[in-house]
Amino acid sequence: RGSSRSVDKSFKVRTGTKKDKKQLEENSKINLLIADSDEATIKLAKRLLEKQGYRVDSVSNGDDCLQSVQKKKYSVLLLSENLSRKDAPSIVRWIRKKEKSDGYRSKAQLLILVQRILSVDYHVYNDAEVDGFLPKPLEGSRLIPAIEKSVLEYQESMVMASKIEENPIPIKSEDIVATKSIPVKVMKPKPPRPEIALSIERPENSGCSDLMKTPAKKLKAKTKALDPAPTLQKEKVKKEDPISFDCVFNYDENTSFPYAILSNNSKSPFTGSPQEHHPPWCNMIVCHDVFDNLERLKVFVLPMVTRYPGMKILLWNYPGQAFTTFTDDAILNNKFHAECLSRLLKHVKGNGRENFNLDEPFFLLGHGSGAAIATYYSAVQRLTTLKGLVLVNGLSHVDSHYASVFHDCRNVFECSPESRPDLPIYFYARFLFSPGYLSKTSSSLALNIYTAVHNPITLRGRKRLCQGVLNHVDTRPLLKDIASPIISVHGENATLVRAFHASEYIKGRTSCPTIAQALKGGNRTAVVLMKGGHELFQERKERVALLLEQIVTGYHDKNRLPPENSTENSIVALAAVTQIVSEQTNREEFRQKGKEFEDKFFDQVIDEGREERLRSSWNVYQEQITNRQEATNQMQSQYREKEFKNENPTKLARDRADFDRNEYPEVKEYMAWRIRRHKKRLAAFDRSARIIQCALRVFMAKTMISRLKKQMAATRIQSYIRGILGRNVFKDKKKEMWAAMLVQRAIRGHKGRNISYNKRMERKAQISVARIMRGLISRRRFCAILKKREFGATKFQSTWR
């Protein structure tokens, strides 16, 4: 795994072709510098890179690194974070400053070598413009691709700089709105080059602080200007990009929070005709999770806004989150945030671009703790234009598990220093993702994706939000007061807001098996279960986005569109999402135990057929919307022609001075040809897909047969091997039994001999003791008799004398 031996062998094989020899010659022109205090790391990196043909220099401290950069220009620099004499951030800043002062056309690629990639303090390198990080110990599988990518980016920047110097980008002077804060250099356009118009839109004075309108899709002017391919000069697109109206709302003197209204600038084809038409799609208000911000959800919902003109989506950061101000006395729970949302909607009420009209139908989207805010707001306000609530891993009440998580979060946040804002993210992220998602992607990659959008929430805001979440008002008694349908989307493996919260939205309400039945209105609830954890917007991004788009565009609500006369254009009813998810869940659980290869293959074919039917129904619905838009556009054009004939010429000249009816005469014809071309391409793609599917099924069948043959052969071999192994085991067991019996017999004999010997010795000792005692008693008796006889003799003698 990344060893130098395996890497060297692979490169020896690769360097034999002509293509690799040419690559080695090109690499010999690239200068690399390695700065590290570890000699082993330098030797390994030099050996791997020199085999690729690069010219590599090495230094062991920061001062030598600065001297080498002054003497020679390098394309890529590998700098260790633990350099002596000079640290890596100061070296990088010095190099960037030198490049600016010397007027280099392209910057060198700077890679930092770190010990632990997860514990890197990225804030130190914010101003240093570092291009990447590599973990130690170095591995060939990571080092070589990183160097190749850095060299390629350096060469592309060199080519881009040379092209810009040769052909500067022309900009029309009449297409520029000059401002004092944005200086723009005006150049005369050249005829053969495509023209690029740069426009800066300023909002009207609406009384909001820090107000701005910015296009949500950035204009890539440089890359388009450098494209030598021919472009259609006559084609001009009237449809504008979605506009994000960003503003800050002052709730009171000490409380303010930002909000954004996403709206498509294209005029909706369902308005402006003699007979008023309402679009089938609705607006939406988003209440995100406790530590999220509106920029992250803006990236998620932006593609949906681009597809549907006239749609508006309101996003906002509630107090405590990034770019907000709040007091220390306020309780940042769902009740307070619902009041903030109510005041905000009253402020933005209207029909302009910067307004959000509550008289039009809209949905409320709530995620995690934001679901408690959306539920409380709906129960208190009781708006008739609220078409429904879409709750993703919605929190109905603060249960013991949720409270323990945020108690731990609050304790960790209080111990975290202000200089390490990454520590709260690391701790909170452990409750966001499911084990299945982390088994497919690494934890570091999942965390990088989650933090890709900048979220400058303060540590004080995190603490106050934790305290506010713990003081949430229980929304379960309020669910019966919500007269709008609820669609509860919940992750089966969610560890923050557990799946039993989905059942709370059914109690006291009418439970529906499908979304279509729930969206008929009234006190209805449909529950959708998905494989995933708490952060379904990342784990199941496509499914959640498709589900939201279908709900908002009226795919499940057929009463919103008038019925068509032809049966071909009728909307195909969608199967129940809850049933689909439950069927898929049951199938996946069944496959995990006791399923063979062919069973999985047949189940996959069946799933493809069902998904194909559902996809076709969604495509039919989208085609109906586009056909209805075209018909409405034709009706509008006829109405405008009649109005043009009946109006006063002087009034027309005054009101429509900037409108030219013949400005785009060929757009309609070109778009019709484009639609026909797309239909032909889709038909060709369909045929190719069917051929590929047939070939894939044949291949899978052949693979299944070969797998069965291999399985039969493996079974037979296993039976033979089991017989041989069984006989060997029997022999070994028999020898072990014989040895055990022999050892037991020897032990029994030895033990018996010891017992017999001990008994004999005891008897011998008893006999000797008894003999000694008898002799002692006899001596005592003999001495007593002698004393008596001597006494008697003495008496006789005395008497006799």
PDB file of C-alpha atoms in Angstrom, residues 336-511:
ATOM      1  CA  PHE A 336     -38.953  32.992  19.305  1.00  0.00           C
ATOM      2  CA  HIS A 337     -37.762  31.950  15.845  1.00  0.00           C
ATOM      3  CA  ALA A 338     -41.366  31.488  14.659  1.00  0.00           C
ATOM      4  CA  GLU A 339     -42.112  35.064  15.766  1.00  0.00           C
ATOM      5  CA  CYS A 340     -39.045  36.240  13.826  1.00  0.00           C
ATOM      6  CA  LEU A 341     -40.312  34.408  10.732  1.00  0.00           C
ATOM      7  CA  SER A 342     -43.771  35.946  11.113  1.00  0.00           C
ATOM      8  CA  ARG A 343     -42.331  39.467  11.350  1.00  0.00           C
ATOM      9  CA  LEU A 344     -40.028  38.786   8.394  1.00  0.00           C
ATOM     10  CA  LEU A 345     -42.912  37.599   6.179  1.00  0.00           C
ATOM     11  CA  LYS A 346     -44.908  40.716   7.018  1.00  0.00           C
ATOM     12  CA  HIS A 347     -41.892  42.808   6.054  1.00  0.00           C
ATOM     13  CA  VAL A 348     -41.329  41.135   2.653  1.00  0.00           C
ATOM     14  CA  LYS A 349     -45.002  40.867   1.746  1.00  0.00           C
ATOM     15  CA  GLY A 350     -45.690  42.149  -1.773  1.00  0.00           C
ATOM     16  CA  ASN A 351     -45.406  41.332  -5.484  1.00  0.00           C
ATOM     17  CA  GLY A 352     -41.973  42.732  -6.369  1.00  0.00           C
ATOM     18  CA  ARG A 353     -38.755  40.863  -6.962  1.00  0.00           C
ATOM     19  CA  GLU A 354     -37.573  41.645  -3.475  1.00  0.00           C
ATOM     20  CA  ASN A 355     -40.910  40.595  -1.936  1.00  0.00           C
ATOM     21  CA  PHE A 356     -42.542  37.291  -1.046  1.00  0.00           C
ATOM     22  CA  ASN A 357     -46.298  37.202  -1.597  1.00  0.00           C
ATOM     23  CA  LEU A 358     -48.137  35.184   1.059  1.00  0.00           C
ATOM     24  CA  ASP A 359     -51.359  35.302  -0.988  1.00  0.00           C
ATOM     25  CA  GLU A 360     -49.833  32.799  -3.418  1.00  0.00           C
ATOM     26  CA  PRO A 361     -49.652  29.103  -2.434  1.00  0.00           C
ATOM     27  CA  PHE A 362     -46.398  28.068  -0.769  1.00  0.00           C
ATOM     28  CA  PHE A 363     -44.786  25.178   1.099  1.00  0.00           C
ATOM     29  CA  LEU A 364     -42.782  25.228   4.335  1.00  0.00           C
ATOM     30  CA  LEU A 365     -39.591  23.140   4.347  1.00  0.00           C
ATOM     31  CA  GLY A 366     -38.128  22.303   7.765  1.00  0.00           C
ATOM     32  CA  HIS A 367     -34.988  20.314   8.506  1.00  0.00           C
ATOM     33  CA  GLY A 368     -34.167  18.981  11.966  1.00  0.00           C
ATOM     34  CA  SER A 369     -34.723  21.738  14.510  1.00  0.00           C
ATOM     35  CA  GLY A 370     -36.119  23.927  11.701  1.00  0.00           C
ATOM     36  CA  ALA A 371     -39.083  21.540  11.514  1.00  0.00           C
ATOM     37  CA  ALA A 372     -40.072  22.542  15.056  1.00  0.00           C
ATOM     38  CA  ILE A 373     -39.991  26.206  13.949  1.00  0.00           C
ATOM     39  CA  ALA A 374     -42.078  25.500  10.834  1.00  0.00           C
ATOM     40  CA  THR A 375     -44.590  23.429  12.815  1.00  0.00           C
ATOM     41  CA  TYR A 376     -45.015  26.070  15.517  1.00  0.00           C
ATOM     42  CA  TYR A 377     -45.396  28.846  12.923  1.00  0.00           C
ATOM     43  CA  SER A 378     -48.026  26.872  10.971  1.00  0.00           C
ATOM     44  CA  ALA A 379     -50.026  26.044  14.101  1.00  0.00           C
ATOM     45  CA  VAL A 380     -50.054  29.665  15.319  1.00  0.00           C
ATOM     46  CA  GLN A 381     -50.587  31.534  12.029  1.00  0.00           C
ATOM     47  CA  ARG A 382     -53.000  29.084  10.283  1.00  0.00           C
ATOM     48  CA  LEU A 383     -52.530  30.522   6.797  1.00  0.00           C
ATOM     49  CA  THR A 384     -54.950  29.320   4.141  1.00  0.00           C
ATOM     50  CA  THR A 385     -52.365  29.611   1.351  1.00  0.00           C
ATOM     51  CA  LEU A 386     -50.030  27.149   3.077  1.00  0.00           C
ATOM     52  CA  LYS A 387     -50.193  24.085   0.829  1.00  0.00           C
ATOM     53  CA  GLY A 388     -48.258  21.849   3.198  1.00  0.00           C
ATOM     54  CA  LEU A 389     -45.207  21.210   5.338  1.00  0.00           C
ATOM     55  CA  VAL A 390     -42.243  19.128   4.150  1.00  0.00           C
ATOM     56  CA  LEU A 391     -40.243  18.036   7.212  1.00  0.00           C
ATOM     57  CA  VAL A 392     -36.879  16.335   6.670  1.00  0.00           C
ATOM     58  CA  ASN A 393     -35.842  14.498   9.850  1.00  0.00           C
ATOM     59  CA  GLY A 394     -38.228  16.774  11.693  1.00  0.00           C
ATOM     60  CA  LEU A 395     -38.029  17.277  15.458  1.00  0.00           C
ATOM     61  CA  SER A 396     -41.434  17.032  17.126  1.00  0.00           C
ATOM     62  CA  HIS A 397     -40.217  17.401  20.716  1.00  0.00           C
ATOM     63  CA  VAL A 398     -36.975  17.362  22.710  1.00  0.00           C
ATOM     64  CA  ASP A 399     -36.595  13.723  23.764  1.00  0.00           C
ATOM     65  CA  SER A 400     -33.968  12.404  26.199  1.00  0.00           C
ATOM     66  CA  HIS A 401     -31.509  11.360  23.465  1.00  0.00           C
ATOM     67  CA  TYR A 402     -31.732  14.703  21.655  1.00  0.00           C
ATOM     68  CA  ALA A 403     -31.345  16.566  24.952  1.00  0.00           C
ATOM     69  CA  SER A 404     -28.269  14.517  25.915  1.00  0.00           C
ATOM     70  CA  VAL A 405     -26.646  15.234  22.540  1.00  0.00           C
ATOM     71  CA  PHE A 406     -27.071  18.986  22.885  1.00  0.00           C
ATOM     72  CA  HIS A 407     -26.023  18.934  26.536  1.00  0.00           C
ATOM     73  CA  ASP A 408     -22.767  17.311  25.396  1.00  0.00           C
ATOM     74  CA  CYS A 409     -22.468  19.812  22.542  1.00  0.00           C
ATOM     75  CA  ARG A 410     -22.890  22.719  24.943  1.00  0.00           C
ATOM     76  CA  ASN A 411     -20.232  21.320  27.278  1.00  0.00           C
ATOM     77  CA  VAL A 412     -17.811  20.803  24.381  1.00  0.00           C
ATOM     78  CA  PHE A 413     -18.487  24.304  23.008  1.00  0.00           C
ATOM     79  CA  GLU A 414     -17.790  25.853  26.410  1.00  0.00           C
ATOM     80  CA  CYS A 415     -14.427  24.072  26.560  1.00  0.00           C
ATOM     81  CA  SER A 416     -13.454  24.907  22.963  1.00  0.00           C
ATOM     82  CA  PRO A 417     -11.210  27.943  22.388  1.00  0.00           C
ATOM     83  CA  GLU A 418     -12.183  30.723  20.006  1.00  0.00           C
ATOM     84  CA  SER A 419      -9.090  30.006  17.888  1.00  0.00           C
ATOM     85  CA  ARG A 420     -10.319  26.481  17.057  1.00  0.00           C
ATOM     86  CA  PRO A 421     -13.763  26.777  15.420  1.00  0.00           C
ATOM     87  CA  ASP A 422     -13.237  23.377  13.800  1.00  0.00           C
ATOM     88  CA  LEU A 423     -13.578  21.461  17.093  1.00  0.00           C
ATOM     89  CA  PRO A 424     -17.362  22.058  17.457  1.00  0.00           C
ATOM     90  CA  ILE A 425     -17.854  20.902  13.853  1.00  0.00           C
ATOM     91  CA  TYR A 426     -15.888  17.689  14.452  1.00  0.00           C
ATOM     92  CA  PHE A 427     -17.910  16.864  17.563  1.00  0.00           C
ATOM     93  CA  TYR A 428     -21.335  17.708  16.080  1.00  0.00           C
ATOM     94  CA  ALA A 429     -20.620  15.887  12.792  1.00  0.00           C
ATOM     95  CA  ARG A 430     -20.507  12.500  14.528  1.00  0.00           C
ATOM     96  CA  PHE A 431     -24.320  12.607  14.814  1.00  0.00           C
ATOM     97  CA  LEU A 432     -25.026  13.633  11.189  1.00  0.00           C
ATOM     98  CA  PHE A 433     -24.062  10.728   8.921  1.00  0.00           C
ATOM     99  CA  SER A 434     -25.195   7.116   8.796  1.00  0.00           C
ATOM    100  CA  PRO A 435     -22.761   4.157   8.990  1.00  0.00           C
ATOM    101  CA  GLY A 436     -23.763   3.075   5.474  1.00  0.00           C
ATOM    102  CA  TYR A 437     -22.765   6.447   4.040  1.00  0.00           C
ATOM    103  CA  LEU A 438     -19.466   6.477   5.935  1.00  0.00           C
ATOM    104  CA  SER A 439     -18.677   2.962   4.653  1.00  0.00           C
ATOM    105  CA  LYS A 440     -18.877   4.270   1.069  1.00  0.00           C
ATOM    106  CA  THR A 441     -17.079   7.569   1.713  1.00  0.00           C
ATOM    107  CA  SER A 442     -14.446   8.344   4.292  1.00  0.00           C
ATOM    108  CA  SER A 443     -15.331  10.463   7.307  1.00  0.00           C
ATOM    109  CA  SER A 444     -12.905  13.194   6.247  1.00  0.00           C
ATOM    110  CA  LEU A 445     -14.485  13.433   2.783  1.00  0.00           C
ATOM    111  CA  ALA A 446     -18.004  13.569   4.243  1.00  0.00           C
ATOM    112  CA  LEU A 447     -16.917  16.324   6.622  1.00  0.00           C
ATOM    113  CA  ASN A 448     -15.230  18.274   3.822  1.00  0.00           C
ATOM    114  CA  ILE A 449     -18.403  18.127   1.728  1.00  0.00           C
ATOM    115  CA  TYR A 450     -20.499  19.213   4.717  1.00  0.00           C
ATOM    116  CA  THR A 451     -18.230  22.213   5.408  1.00  0.00           C
ATOM    117  CA  ALA A 452     -17.641  23.145   1.749  1.00  0.00           C
ATOM    118  CA  VAL A 453     -19.858  26.221   2.086  1.00  0.00           C
ATOM    119  CA  HIS A 454     -18.391  28.809   4.450  1.00  0.00           C
ATOM    120  CA  ASN A 455     -20.341  29.067   7.714  1.00  0.00           C
ATOM    121  CA  PRO A 456     -18.840  31.711  10.057  1.00  0.00           C
ATOM    122  CA  ILE A 457     -21.113  30.956  13.009  1.00  0.00           C
ATOM    123  CA  THR A 458     -19.622  32.140  16.298  1.00  0.00           C
ATOM    124  CA  LEU A 459     -18.949  30.016  19.348  1.00  0.00           C
ATOM    125  CA  ARG A 460     -21.302  32.226  21.357  1.00  0.00           C
ATOM    126  CA  GLY A 461     -24.050  31.588  18.812  1.00  0.00           C
ATOM    127  CA  ARG A 462     -23.538  27.832  19.044  1.00  0.00           C
ATOM    128  CA  LYS A 463     -23.845  27.923  22.847  1.00  0.00           C
ATOM    129  CA  ARG A 464     -27.000  30.049  22.749  1.00  0.00           C
ATOM    130  CA  LEU A 465     -28.574  27.836  20.083  1.00  0.00           C
ATOM    131  CA  CYS A 466     -27.850  24.730  22.174  1.00  0.00           C
ATOM    132  CA  GLN A 467     -29.576  26.356  25.138  1.00  0.00           C
ATOM    133  CA  GLY A 468     -32.487  27.444  22.934  1.00  0.00           C
ATOM    134  CA  VAL A 469     -32.935  23.949  21.451  1.00  0.00           C
ATOM    135  CA  LEU A 470     -33.162  22.473  24.934  1.00  0.00           C
ATOM    136  CA  ASN A 471     -35.995  24.974  25.655  1.00  0.00           C
ATOM    137  CA  HIS A 472     -38.024  24.146  22.526  1.00  0.00           C
ATOM    138  CA  VAL A 473     -41.808  24.208  22.901  1.00  0.00           C
ATOM    139  CA  ASP A 474     -43.336  20.755  22.464  1.00  0.00           C
ATOM    140  CA  THR A 475     -45.171  20.817  19.107  1.00  0.00           C
ATOM    141  CA  ARG A 476     -47.077  17.545  19.525  1.00  0.00           C
ATOM    142  CA  PRO A 477     -50.185  19.174  21.046  1.00  0.00           C
ATOM    143  CA  LEU A 478     -50.161  21.766  18.211  1.00  0.00           C
ATOM    144  CA  LEU A 479     -50.257  19.280  15.329  1.00  0.00           C
ATOM    145  CA  LYS A 480     -54.038  18.993  15.466  1.00  0.00           C
ATOM    146  CA  ASP A 481     -54.316  22.769  14.875  1.00  0.00           C
ATOM    147  CA  ILE A 482     -52.441  22.543  11.545  1.00  0.00           C
ATOM    148  CA  ALA A 483     -55.008  22.285   8.751  1.00  0.00           C
ATOM    149  CA  SER A 484     -52.373  21.721   6.042  1.00  0.00           C
ATOM    150  CA  PRO A 485     -50.915  18.356   5.020  1.00  0.00           C
ATOM    151  CA  ILE A 486     -47.539  17.219   6.391  1.00  0.00           C
ATOM    152  CA  ILE A 487     -44.988  15.210   4.412  1.00  0.00           C
ATOM    153  CA  SER A 488     -42.474  13.760   6.888  1.00  0.00           C
ATOM    154  CA  VAL A 489     -39.250  12.515   5.277  1.00  0.00           C
ATOM    155  CA  HIS A 490     -37.083  10.630   7.749  1.00  0.00           C
ATOM    156  CA  GLY A 491     -33.802   8.737   7.591  1.00  0.00           C
ATOM    157  CA  GLU A 492     -33.922   5.197   8.877  1.00  0.00           C
ATOM    158  CA  ASN A 493     -30.421   5.441  10.367  1.00  0.00           C
ATOM    159  CA  ALA A 494     -30.696   8.986  11.759  1.00  0.00           C
ATOM    160  CA  THR A 495     -28.826   9.219  15.060  1.00  0.00           C
ATOM    161  CA  LEU A 496     -29.637  12.837  15.977  1.00  0.00           C
ATOM    162  CA  VAL A 497     -33.414  12.975  15.439  1.00  0.00           C
ATOM    163  CA  ARG A 498     -34.461   9.365  15.624  1.00  0.00           C
ATOM    164  CA  ALA A 499     -37.048   7.769  13.356  1.00  0.00           C
ATOM    165  CA  PHE A 500     -39.773   7.528  16.014  1.00  0.00           C
ATOM    166  CA  HIS A 501     -40.357  11.291  15.625  1.00  0.00           C
ATOM    167  CA  ALA A 502     -42.014  10.532  12.257  1.00  0.00           C
ATOM    168  CA  SER A 503     -44.758   8.605  14.060  1.00  0.00           C
ATOM    169  CA  GLU A 504     -45.550  11.676  16.203  1.00  0.00           C
ATOM    170  CA  TYR A 505     -46.802  13.537  13.111  1.00  0.00           C
ATOM    171  CA  ILE A 506     -49.400  10.777  12.497  1.00  0.00           C
ATOM    172  CA  LYS A 507     -51.010  10.839  15.945  1.00  0.00           C
ATOM    173  CA  GLY A 508     -54.277  12.777  15.861  1.00  0.00           C
ATOM    174  CA  ARG A 509     -54.096  13.174  12.073  1.00  0.00           C
ATOM    175  CA  THR A 510     -55.218  11.155   9.066  1.00  0.00           C
ATOM    176  CA  SER A 511     -52.400   8.842   7.957  1.00  0.00           C
TER     177      SER A 511
END
